[in-house]
Coordinates of C-alpha atoms in Angstrom, one line a residue:
Chain A
M1 CA -75.7 -76.5 -6.5
A2 CA -79.2 -75.4 -7.5
E3 CA -81.8 -77.9 -6.5
H4 CA -85.5 -78.1 -7.4
I5 CA -87.8 -80.5 -5.5
I6 CA -90.5 -82.2 -7.5
L7 CA -93.1 -84.1 -5.5
L8 CA -94.9 -87.1 -6.8
A9 CA -98.1 -87.5 -4.8
G10 CA -101.3 -89.5 -5.1
P11 CA -103.0 -92.5 -3.5
M12 CA -101.4 -95.8 -2.8
G13 CA -101.0 -97.8 -6.0
A14 CA -101.1 -94.9 -8.5
G15 CA -97.6 -95.6 -9.7
K16 CA -95.4 -93.1 -7.9
T17 CA -92.6 -95.5 -7.1
T18 CA -92.5 -96.7 -10.7
A19 CA -92.5 -93.1 -11.9
V20 CA -89.6 -92.1 -9.8
R21 CA -87.7 -95.2 -10.9
S22 CA -88.4 -94.4 -14.6
L23 CA -87.4 -90.7 -14.4
S24 CA -84.4 -91.0 -12.1
D25 CA -80.8 -90.8 -13.5
I26 CA -79.6 -92.7 -10.5
D27 CA -80.8 -96.0 -8.9
S28 CA -83.8 -94.7 -7.0
V29 CA -84.1 -95.2 -3.3
S30 CA -87.3 -96.8 -2.1
T31 CA -88.6 -97.4 1.4
E32 CA -91.0 -100.3 0.8
A33 CA -92.6 -102.3 3.5
A34 CA -95.3 -104.9 3.6
N35 CA -98.7 -103.5 2.7
T36 CA -101.1 -103.8 5.6
E37 CA -103.9 -102.3 3.7
R38 CA -104.4 -104.9 1.0
D39 CA -108.1 -104.6 1.4
Q40 CA -107.7 -101.1 -0.2
V41 CA -104.9 -101.7 -2.7
D42 CA -103.9 -105.2 -3.6
K43 CA -100.1 -105.1 -3.8
P44 CA -97.6 -106.8 -1.5
T45 CA -95.5 -103.7 -0.5
T46 CA -96.0 -100.0 -0.3
T47 CA -93.9 -96.9 0.3
V48 CA -93.7 -95.9 4.0
A49 CA -91.3 -93.0 3.9
L50 CA -90.1 -91.6 0.6
D51 CA -89.0 -92.8 -2.8
Y52 CA -86.1 -90.7 -4.0
G53 CA -84.6 -90.1 -7.4
E54 CA -82.9 -87.3 -9.2
I55 CA -82.3 -85.8 -12.6
T56 CA -79.0 -84.0 -13.2
V57 CA -79.8 -81.0 -15.3
G58 CA -76.3 -79.6 -15.4
A59 CA -73.1 -79.6 -13.5
E60 CA -74.6 -77.4 -10.8
E61 CA -78.3 -78.2 -11.0
K62 CA -80.5 -81.1 -10.1
L63 CA -84.2 -82.0 -9.9
R64 CA -84.8 -84.0 -6.8
L65 CA -87.8 -86.3 -7.1
Y66 CA -89.7 -87.2 -4.0
G67 CA -92.3 -89.9 -4.2
M68 CA -94.5 -89.5 -1.2
P69 CA -96.4 -92.2 0.7
G70 CA -100.1 -92.2 -0.3
Q71 CA -101.6 -93.2 3.1
R72 CA -103.3 -90.4 4.9
R73 CA -101.4 -91.1 8.2
F74 CA -98.3 -89.6 6.4
D75 CA -100.1 -86.3 5.6
F76 CA -97.8 -84.3 7.9
M77 CA -95.1 -84.9 5.3
W78 CA -97.2 -83.5 2.5
S79 CA -97.5 -80.1 4.1
I80 CA -93.8 -79.9 5.1
L81 CA -92.6 -80.8 1.6
Q82 CA -94.9 -78.7 -0.4
E83 CA -93.4 -75.6 1.2
R84 CA -90.1 -76.4 -0.3
A85 CA -91.3 -77.9 -3.6
H86 CA -90.9 -76.4 -7.0
G87 CA -94.0 -78.4 -8.2
V88 CA -96.0 -81.5 -7.8
L89 CA -97.1 -84.3 -10.1
V90 CA -100.4 -85.8 -8.8
L91 CA -100.7 -89.4 -10.0
I92 CA -104.1 -91.0 -10.0
G93 CA -104.9 -94.5 -11.3
G94 CA -107.6 -94.5 -13.9
D95 CA -108.7 -97.9 -12.7
S96 CA -109.6 -96.5 -9.3
S97 CA -113.3 -96.9 -8.3
D98 CA -113.5 -93.1 -7.8
A99 CA -110.7 -91.6 -9.9
L100 CA -112.4 -88.2 -10.3
G101 CA -113.0 -88.0 -6.5
E102 CA -109.4 -88.9 -5.9
V103 CA -108.2 -86.2 -8.3
V104 CA -110.1 -83.5 -6.4
T105 CA -109.0 -84.8 -3.0
W106 CA -105.3 -84.8 -3.9
V107 CA -105.4 -81.5 -5.8
D108 CA -106.8 -79.9 -2.7
E109 CA -104.1 -81.4 -0.5
F110 CA -101.5 -79.4 -2.5
A111 CA -103.5 -76.1 -2.8
T112 CA -100.4 -74.0 -2.3
L113 CA -98.7 -75.4 -5.3
R114 CA -101.9 -75.5 -7.3
E115 CA -102.4 -71.7 -6.8
R116 CA -98.9 -71.2 -8.2
G117 CA -99.7 -73.2 -11.3
A118 CA -97.1 -75.7 -10.1
M119 CA -99.2 -78.9 -10.5
V120 CA -99.9 -81.5 -13.2
V121 CA -102.4 -84.3 -12.8
V122 CA -101.2 -87.5 -14.3
L123 CA -103.8 -90.1 -15.1
T124 CA -102.2 -93.6 -15.1
R125 CA -103.5 -96.9 -16.3
T126 CA -106.0 -95.2 -18.7
D127 CA -105.9 -98.3 -20.9
L128 CA -107.9 -100.3 -18.3
A129 CA -111.7 -100.6 -18.5
G130 CA -113.6 -98.0 -16.6
S131 CA -111.0 -95.4 -16.7
P132 CA -112.3 -91.8 -17.2
S133 CA -110.7 -90.1 -20.2
V134 CA -108.3 -87.2 -19.8
P135 CA -110.8 -84.7 -21.2
Q136 CA -113.4 -85.9 -18.7
V137 CA -111.1 -85.5 -15.8
S138 CA -109.9 -82.1 -17.0
S139 CA -113.4 -80.8 -17.5
E140 CA -114.6 -82.0 -14.1
L141 CA -111.6 -80.6 -12.4
S142 CA -112.1 -77.2 -14.1
R143 CA -115.8 -77.2 -13.0
L144 CA -115.1 -78.1 -9.4
R145 CA -111.9 -76.1 -9.0
P146 CA -112.1 -73.1 -11.3
G147 CA -109.1 -70.7 -11.4
A148 CA -105.7 -71.8 -12.4
L149 CA -105.9 -74.3 -15.2
I150 CA -104.4 -77.6 -14.1
P151 CA -102.8 -79.7 -16.9
V152 CA -104.2 -83.2 -16.9
L153 CA -102.1 -85.7 -19.0
S154 CA -102.1 -89.5 -19.3
A155 CA -98.9 -91.5 -18.8
D156 CA -97.7 -95.0 -18.4
T157 CA -95.4 -94.7 -15.4
R158 CA -92.9 -97.2 -17.0
D159 CA -92.5 -94.8 -20.0
R160 CA -89.7 -92.4 -19.3
R161 CA -90.4 -90.4 -22.4
A162 CA -94.0 -89.7 -21.4
L163 CA -93.0 -88.8 -17.9
E164 CA -90.4 -86.3 -19.3
T165 CA -93.3 -84.7 -21.2
V166 CA -95.2 -84.4 -18.0
L167 CA -92.2 -82.9 -16.2
T168 CA -91.6 -80.3 -19.0
V169 CA -95.3 -79.3 -19.0
L170 CA -95.0 -78.7 -15.3
V171 CA -92.0 -76.5 -15.6
A172 CA -93.3 -74.7 -18.7
N173 CA -96.5 -73.9 -17.0
I174 CA -94.7 -72.4 -14.0
E175 CA -92.3 -70.3 -16.1
M176 CA -94.8 -69.0 -18.6
R177 CA -97.1 -68.0 -15.8
Q178 CA -94.3 -66.1 -14.2
M179 CA -93.2 -64.6 -17.5
L180 CA -96.7 -63.2 -18.3
A181 CA -97.1 -61.9 -14.8
N182 CA -93.7 -60.0 -15.0
H183 CA -93.8 -58.8 -18.6
A184 CA -97.4 -58.9 -19.8
P185 CA -99.7 -58.6 -16.8
E186 CA -102.5 -57.1 -18.9
V187 CA -103.1 -60.5 -20.6
V188 CA -102.9 -62.7 -17.5
R189 CA -106.2 -64.5 -17.2
Chain B
M1 CA -124.6 -83.6 -30.7
P2 CA -126.3 -86.5 -28.8
S3 CA -123.9 -88.8 -27.1
N4 CA -125.0 -91.8 -29.1
V5 CA -124.0 -90.4 -32.5
R6 CA -121.0 -91.8 -34.2
L7 CA -119.2 -90.2 -37.1
H8 CA -117.8 -92.3 -40.0
L9 CA -115.0 -90.8 -42.0
A10 CA -114.0 -92.2 -45.4
V11 CA -110.8 -90.8 -46.8
D12 CA -110.0 -91.8 -50.3
Q13 CA -109.6 -95.6 -50.5
L14 CA -108.4 -96.0 -46.9
A15 CA -110.1 -98.1 -44.3
P16 CA -113.1 -96.3 -42.8
M17 CA -112.6 -94.4 -39.5
R18 CA -115.2 -94.3 -36.8
I19 CA -115.3 -91.5 -34.3
D20 CA -117.2 -91.2 -31.0
P21 CA -117.1 -87.5 -30.3
H22 CA -118.7 -87.8 -26.9
A23 CA -116.2 -90.3 -25.5
G24 CA -113.4 -88.6 -27.4
L25 CA -112.3 -91.8 -29.1
Y26 CA -111.7 -92.9 -32.6
W27 CA -111.1 -96.3 -34.2
W28 CA -108.9 -96.7 -37.3
L29 CA -106.9 -99.6 -38.5
D30 CA -104.1 -97.4 -39.9
A31 CA -101.6 -95.2 -38.3
L32 CA -102.3 -91.4 -38.4
S33 CA -99.1 -90.9 -40.4
S34 CA -100.9 -92.6 -43.3
L35 CA -103.6 -90.0 -43.4
P36 CA -103.1 -88.0 -46.6
T37 CA -102.7 -84.3 -46.4
T38 CA -104.2 -83.9 -49.9
P39 CA -107.1 -86.4 -50.1
A40 CA -109.1 -86.6 -53.2
C41 CA -112.3 -87.4 -51.4
V42 CA -113.5 -87.2 -47.8
T43 CA -117.0 -88.4 -46.9
V44 CA -118.5 -87.9 -43.4
T45 CA -121.6 -89.9 -42.4
T46 CA -123.3 -90.4 -39.1
T47 CA -125.0 -93.3 -37.4
V48 CA -126.8 -93.6 -34.1
Q49 CA -125.6 -96.2 -31.6
G50 CA -128.5 -98.3 -30.4
E51 CA -129.1 -99.2 -26.8
D52 CA -128.8 -102.9 -27.6
D53 CA -125.6 -102.5 -29.6
P54 CA -122.6 -104.1 -27.8
P55 CA -120.3 -101.6 -26.0
E56 CA -117.4 -100.3 -27.9
T57 CA -114.0 -101.2 -26.6
G58 CA -110.5 -99.9 -27.3
G59 CA -110.3 -96.8 -29.4
A60 CA -107.6 -94.1 -29.5
P61 CA -107.9 -90.7 -27.9
L62 CA -109.4 -88.2 -30.4
D63 CA -106.8 -85.5 -29.4
A64 CA -104.2 -87.3 -31.6
L65 CA -106.4 -87.2 -34.7
T66 CA -107.7 -83.6 -34.3
W67 CA -104.2 -82.3 -33.6
V68 CA -103.0 -83.6 -36.9
V69 CA -106.1 -82.5 -38.9
G70 CA -106.5 -79.1 -37.2
A71 CA -102.9 -78.2 -37.8
D72 CA -102.8 -79.2 -41.4
C73 CA -106.1 -77.9 -42.7
F74 CA -105.4 -74.2 -43.0
P75 CA -101.6 -73.7 -43.1
G76 CA -100.8 -70.2 -41.8
V77 CA -104.2 -68.7 -42.2
A78 CA -107.2 -68.6 -39.9
A79 CA -109.7 -71.4 -40.0
P80 CA -113.0 -70.2 -41.4
W81 CA -114.8 -70.5 -38.1
L82 CA -112.5 -68.1 -36.4
R83 CA -113.2 -64.4 -35.9
P84 CA -110.6 -61.7 -36.4
H85 CA -109.3 -60.1 -33.2
D86 CA -110.7 -62.8 -30.9
R87 CA -108.7 -63.5 -27.8
Y88 CA -108.1 -67.1 -26.8
R89 CA -107.5 -69.0 -23.5
L90 CA -106.8 -72.6 -23.0
E91 CA -109.7 -74.5 -21.4
R92 CA -107.9 -77.9 -21.3
W93 CA -104.3 -78.9 -21.8
P94 CA -104.1 -81.2 -24.8
D95 CA -102.6 -84.5 -23.8
L96 CA -99.1 -83.9 -25.0
T97 CA -98.1 -87.4 -24.2
L98 CA -100.2 -88.5 -27.2
V99 CA -99.2 -86.1 -29.9
P100 CA -96.0 -85.2 -31.7
Y101 CA -95.4 -81.8 -30.1
S102 CA -92.4 -79.5 -30.5
V103 CA -90.8 -77.2 -27.9
E104 CA -92.7 -74.3 -29.6
H105 CA -96.0 -76.0 -29.1
L106 CA -95.1 -76.4 -25.4
H107 CA -94.3 -72.8 -25.0
L108 CA -97.4 -71.5 -26.9
T109 CA -99.7 -73.9 -25.0
A110 CA -98.3 -72.8 -21.6
L111 CA -98.8 -69.1 -22.7
L112 CA -102.5 -69.8 -23.6
A113 CA -102.9 -71.6 -20.3
N114 CA -102.0 -68.5 -18.4
G115 CA -103.0 -65.7 -20.6
L116 CA -105.9 -64.4 -22.7
L117 CA -104.2 -63.7 -26.1
T118 CA -104.8 -62.7 -29.7
V119 CA -103.0 -64.7 -32.3
P120 CA -100.4 -61.9 -32.9
E121 CA -99.9 -61.5 -29.1
L122 CA -99.3 -65.3 -28.8
A123 CA -96.8 -65.2 -31.7
E124 CA -95.0 -62.2 -30.2
L125 CA -94.7 -63.7 -26.7
G126 CA -93.8 -67.1 -28.0
G127 CA -91.2 -65.8 -30.4
V128 CA -92.7 -67.5 -33.4
P129 CA -94.2 -66.2 -36.7
T130 CA -97.9 -65.4 -36.7
A131 CA -98.6 -68.2 -39.1
S132 CA -97.2 -70.7 -36.6
A133 CA -99.4 -69.4 -33.7
Q134 CA -102.4 -69.3 -36.1
R135 CA -101.9 -73.0 -37.0
L136 CA -101.9 -73.9 -33.3
I137 CA -105.1 -71.9 -32.7
N138 CA -106.7 -73.7 -35.7
A139 CA -105.8 -77.0 -34.2
F140 CA -106.8 -76.1 -30.7
T141 CA -110.2 -74.8 -31.8
L142 CA -110.9 -78.0 -33.7
M143 CA -109.8 -80.0 -30.6
G144 CA -112.1 -77.9 -28.5
V145 CA -109.3 -77.1 -26.0
V146 CA -109.4 -73.3 -26.3
A147 CA -112.2 -70.8 -25.7
A148 CA -112.6 -67.5 -27.7
E149 CA -113.4 -64.3 -25.8
G150 CA -116.1 -63.5 -28.4
G151 CA -118.2 -66.5 -27.6
P152 CA -118.6 -70.0 -28.9
L153 CA -117.0 -70.8 -32.2
V154 CA -119.2 -72.5 -34.7
P155 CA -117.6 -74.3 -37.7
P156 CA -119.5 -73.4 -40.9
A157 CA -121.8 -75.9 -42.6
G158 CA -120.6 -77.2 -45.9
P159 CA -118.0 -79.5 -47.3
V160 CA -115.1 -80.7 -45.3
P161 CA -112.1 -78.5 -46.2
T162 CA -109.4 -80.0 -48.2
L163 CA -106.3 -80.9 -46.3
R164 CA -103.2 -79.2 -47.4
A165 CA -99.7 -80.6 -47.5
V166 CA -97.8 -78.8 -44.9
S167 CA -95.2 -79.6 -42.3
W168 CA -96.4 -79.5 -38.6
Q169 CA -93.0 -78.3 -37.4
T170 CA -93.1 -74.7 -36.5
D171 CA -89.3 -74.6 -36.1
A172 CA -88.9 -74.9 -39.8
G173 CA -90.8 -71.7 -40.5
V174 CA -89.2 -69.4 -38.0
P175 CA -87.3 -66.7 -39.8
A176 CA -84.0 -65.6 -38.4
S177 CA -85.2 -62.1 -37.7
V178 CA -87.7 -63.3 -35.1
T179 CA -86.3 -63.0 -31.6
R180 CA -87.7 -65.4 -29.0
P181 CA -88.4 -64.0 -25.5
A182 CA -85.6 -64.7 -23.2
S183 CA -87.9 -66.8 -21.0
G184 CA -88.5 -69.2 -23.9
H185 CA -85.2 -71.0 -23.7
A186 CA -83.7 -69.6 -20.6
G187 CA -84.6 -70.7 -17.1
L188 CA -85.0 -74.2 -15.8
L189 CA -87.3 -75.1 -18.7
G190 CA -84.6 -74.3 -21.3
R191 CA -82.0 -76.2 -19.4
L192 CA -84.2 -79.2 -18.8
L193 CA -85.3 -79.4 -22.4
Q194 CA -81.6 -79.3 -23.4
R195 CA -80.8 -82.0 -20.9
L196 CA -83.6 -84.2 -22.2
G197 CA -82.6 -83.7 -25.8
R198 CA -85.9 -82.0 -26.8

């Protein structure tokens, strides 16, 4: 059985649990507990271990979706999991008071995957007032972290179709990068 | 262009469209699918947003509009602001959750994200006709998401080009003789797209 681990990372309240639930073929497994940091994010519960879901690609192939806890005290899990991961979706809430700062912070946490082109930033809740636009986030990210171009897309985490697009962009970016490196290295940027 | 300038687009007898290029938003009462590909008349005017004017709310991302217009303006031929032999690289991924993209668009965009390519190279690596790759470059330059190796691209002054009636589905124009690279539909991407019915 071929398995590909896709991480969903980002700060608490960005929509990771909902995204795993929307994408998963199976009933997703969540590890919710009472949120003791309601001064930071006002929601009653939060993920304390992992959210888990999966997409069956074929009889012998699966995508395993790991929604990771957003609190920094769980950062030991981030480094362990990114070693095994095929790619990461970094979810950031557009309604955050410092969405741009959070994008940079989380992109840096997964530098190994970023350098492989195995990262997509997903801006959620862009319909709320004060959210930066996708072009604004993308431009700022390119300015602050030049190098591999990181796709930035918007998505409602309840919208499976939009999340499927995000997922295919992640996989396409990884595969085209590898294809160019192997077959047309002279045009690799 | 100053950030307080707004464009107003009048297409035939349709409701006026307002565009804020700085914020990357547009306002239009109609759906983009009602935008004619062969309008009889297109008028563009500008206004300056005053400091005391109420803030504008709502609005749709401009990517969706420029994607449609850029792809349909010059079917199969280079837009007049492009230079022959330029190489292109993606500077920003278009927000594909907002536009009606095809699998070919996904492949070509990912190639431009990781390579510096001429239009013929893009077509060859993507396994599509040159006209399809050209159409994507036309759209991407209008959207401002690609950079050209030869320097900034400047659209020519003059009348707005007439939109042409074309289909924005590259699959339809792919001749049987074109062979897509194996990586295009093989690998995890190909299997995932098949699984998702794309």
